[in-house]
Amino acid sequence: MQPIYQASLLASLLPLLLTSAVMGVTAFLLARDKGRNVTLWTVLGLIPFVNFLCFSFFIGAANLRAERKLDELLARHDGPGRPDRV
């Protein structure tokens, strides 16, 4: 039979583990969507308490994928012969 303190330890850690798993999946999806390093941000999203800092970063982080597309469109629009605008 298992001692009572081991069962209560697991029960007390279960919400933290579930929250970390959900945050890890969410960090994976946000990193993939924003064009960031998916492996790094997924691992950081799985670490308890660090994952909240990661999400505060993602709130203000620029979408690198959208920035690349915008730069590509601007380069096509300006063309090689047009001078840069200020």
Short mmCIF file of C-alpha atoms in Angstrom, two decimals:
data_model
loop_
_atom_site.label_atom_id
_atom_site.label_comp_id
_atom_site.label_asym_id
_atom_site.label_seq_id
_atom_site.Cartn_x
_atom_site.Cartn_y
_atom_site.Cartn_z
CA MET A 1 0.00 0.00 0.00
CA GLN A 2 1.20 3.51 -0.85
CA PRO A 3 1.87 5.96 1.93
CA ILE A 4 -0.60 8.81 2.10
CA TYR A 5 2.00 11.56 1.67
CA GLN A 6 3.08 10.22 -1.76
CA ALA A 7 -0.47 10.24 -3.07
CA SER A 8 -1.05 13.76 -1.79
CA LEU A 9 2.24 14.90 -3.35
CA LEU A 10 1.12 13.63 -6.74
CA ALA A 11 -2.28 15.24 -6.27
CA SER A 12 -0.69 18.56 -5.40
CA LEU A 13 1.67 18.48 -8.40
CA LEU A 14 -0.97 17.39 -10.91
CA PRO A 15 -2.41 20.90 -11.51
CA LEU A 16 1.09 22.29 -12.03
CA LEU A 17 1.94 19.53 -14.50
CA LEU A 18 -1.32 19.96 -16.42
CA THR A 19 -0.86 23.73 -16.57
CA SER A 20 2.71 23.30 -17.80
CA ALA A 21 1.58 20.86 -20.49
CA VAL A 22 -1.10 23.27 -21.73
CA MET A 23 1.35 26.17 -21.67
CA GLY A 24 3.93 24.09 -23.58
CA VAL A 25 1.45 23.28 -26.35
CA THR A 26 0.35 26.91 -26.51
CA ALA A 27 3.98 28.09 -26.65
CA PHE A 28 4.59 25.64 -29.49
CA LEU A 29 1.66 26.99 -31.48
CA LEU A 30 2.56 30.64 -30.85
CA ALA A 31 6.23 30.10 -31.75
CA ARG A 32 5.28 28.35 -34.96
CA ASP A 33 2.79 31.07 -35.85
CA LYS A 34 5.18 33.95 -35.11
CA GLY A 35 8.17 32.36 -36.87
CA ARG A 36 10.27 31.84 -33.73
CA ASN A 37 12.49 28.90 -32.71
CA VAL A 38 9.82 26.28 -32.02
CA THR A 39 11.97 23.88 -30.00
CA LEU A 40 13.35 26.56 -27.70
CA TRP A 41 10.01 28.17 -26.98
CA THR A 42 8.26 24.84 -26.45
CA VAL A 43 10.84 23.80 -23.85
CA LEU A 44 10.61 27.19 -22.15
CA GLY A 45 6.83 26.90 -22.20
CA LEU A 46 7.01 23.58 -20.35
CA ILE A 47 9.05 24.96 -17.45
CA PRO A 48 6.76 26.07 -14.61
CA PHE A 49 6.79 29.80 -13.80
CA VAL A 50 9.18 30.48 -16.71
CA ASN A 51 6.28 29.84 -19.06
CA PHE A 52 4.44 32.90 -17.74
CA LEU A 53 7.44 35.03 -18.67
CA CYS A 54 7.44 33.46 -22.12
CA PHE A 55 3.85 34.46 -22.67
CA SER A 56 4.53 38.02 -21.60
CA PHE A 57 7.23 38.04 -24.31
CA PHE A 58 4.87 36.62 -26.92
CA ILE A 59 2.31 39.34 -26.22
CA GLY A 60 4.72 42.02 -27.41
CA ALA A 61 6.79 40.01 -29.87
CA ALA A 62 6.62 40.84 -33.53
CA ASN A 63 5.46 38.27 -36.02
CA LEU A 64 8.69 37.48 -37.89
CA ARG A 65 6.90 35.57 -40.61
CA ALA A 66 4.67 38.57 -41.40
CA GLU A 67 7.67 40.93 -41.29
CA ARG A 68 9.55 38.79 -43.84
CA LYS A 69 6.55 38.77 -46.16
CA LEU A 70 6.16 42.53 -45.81
CA ASP A 71 9.86 43.11 -46.53
CA GLU A 72 9.59 40.88 -49.60
CA LEU A 73 6.56 42.78 -50.89
CA LEU A 74 8.25 46.14 -50.30
CA ALA A 75 11.39 44.95 -52.10
CA ARG A 76 9.28 43.85 -55.08
CA HIS A 77 7.32 47.11 -55.08
CA ASP A 78 10.33 49.39 -54.83
CA GLY A 79 12.34 47.48 -57.40
CA PRO A 80 16.07 47.72 -57.98
CA GLY A 81 15.91 51.06 -59.85
CA ARG A 82 13.87 53.06 -57.34
CA PRO A 83 15.64 55.00 -54.60
CA ASP A 84 14.83 54.25 -50.99
CA ARG A 85 12.23 56.46 -49.41
CA VAL A 86 12.72 58.07 -46.06
#
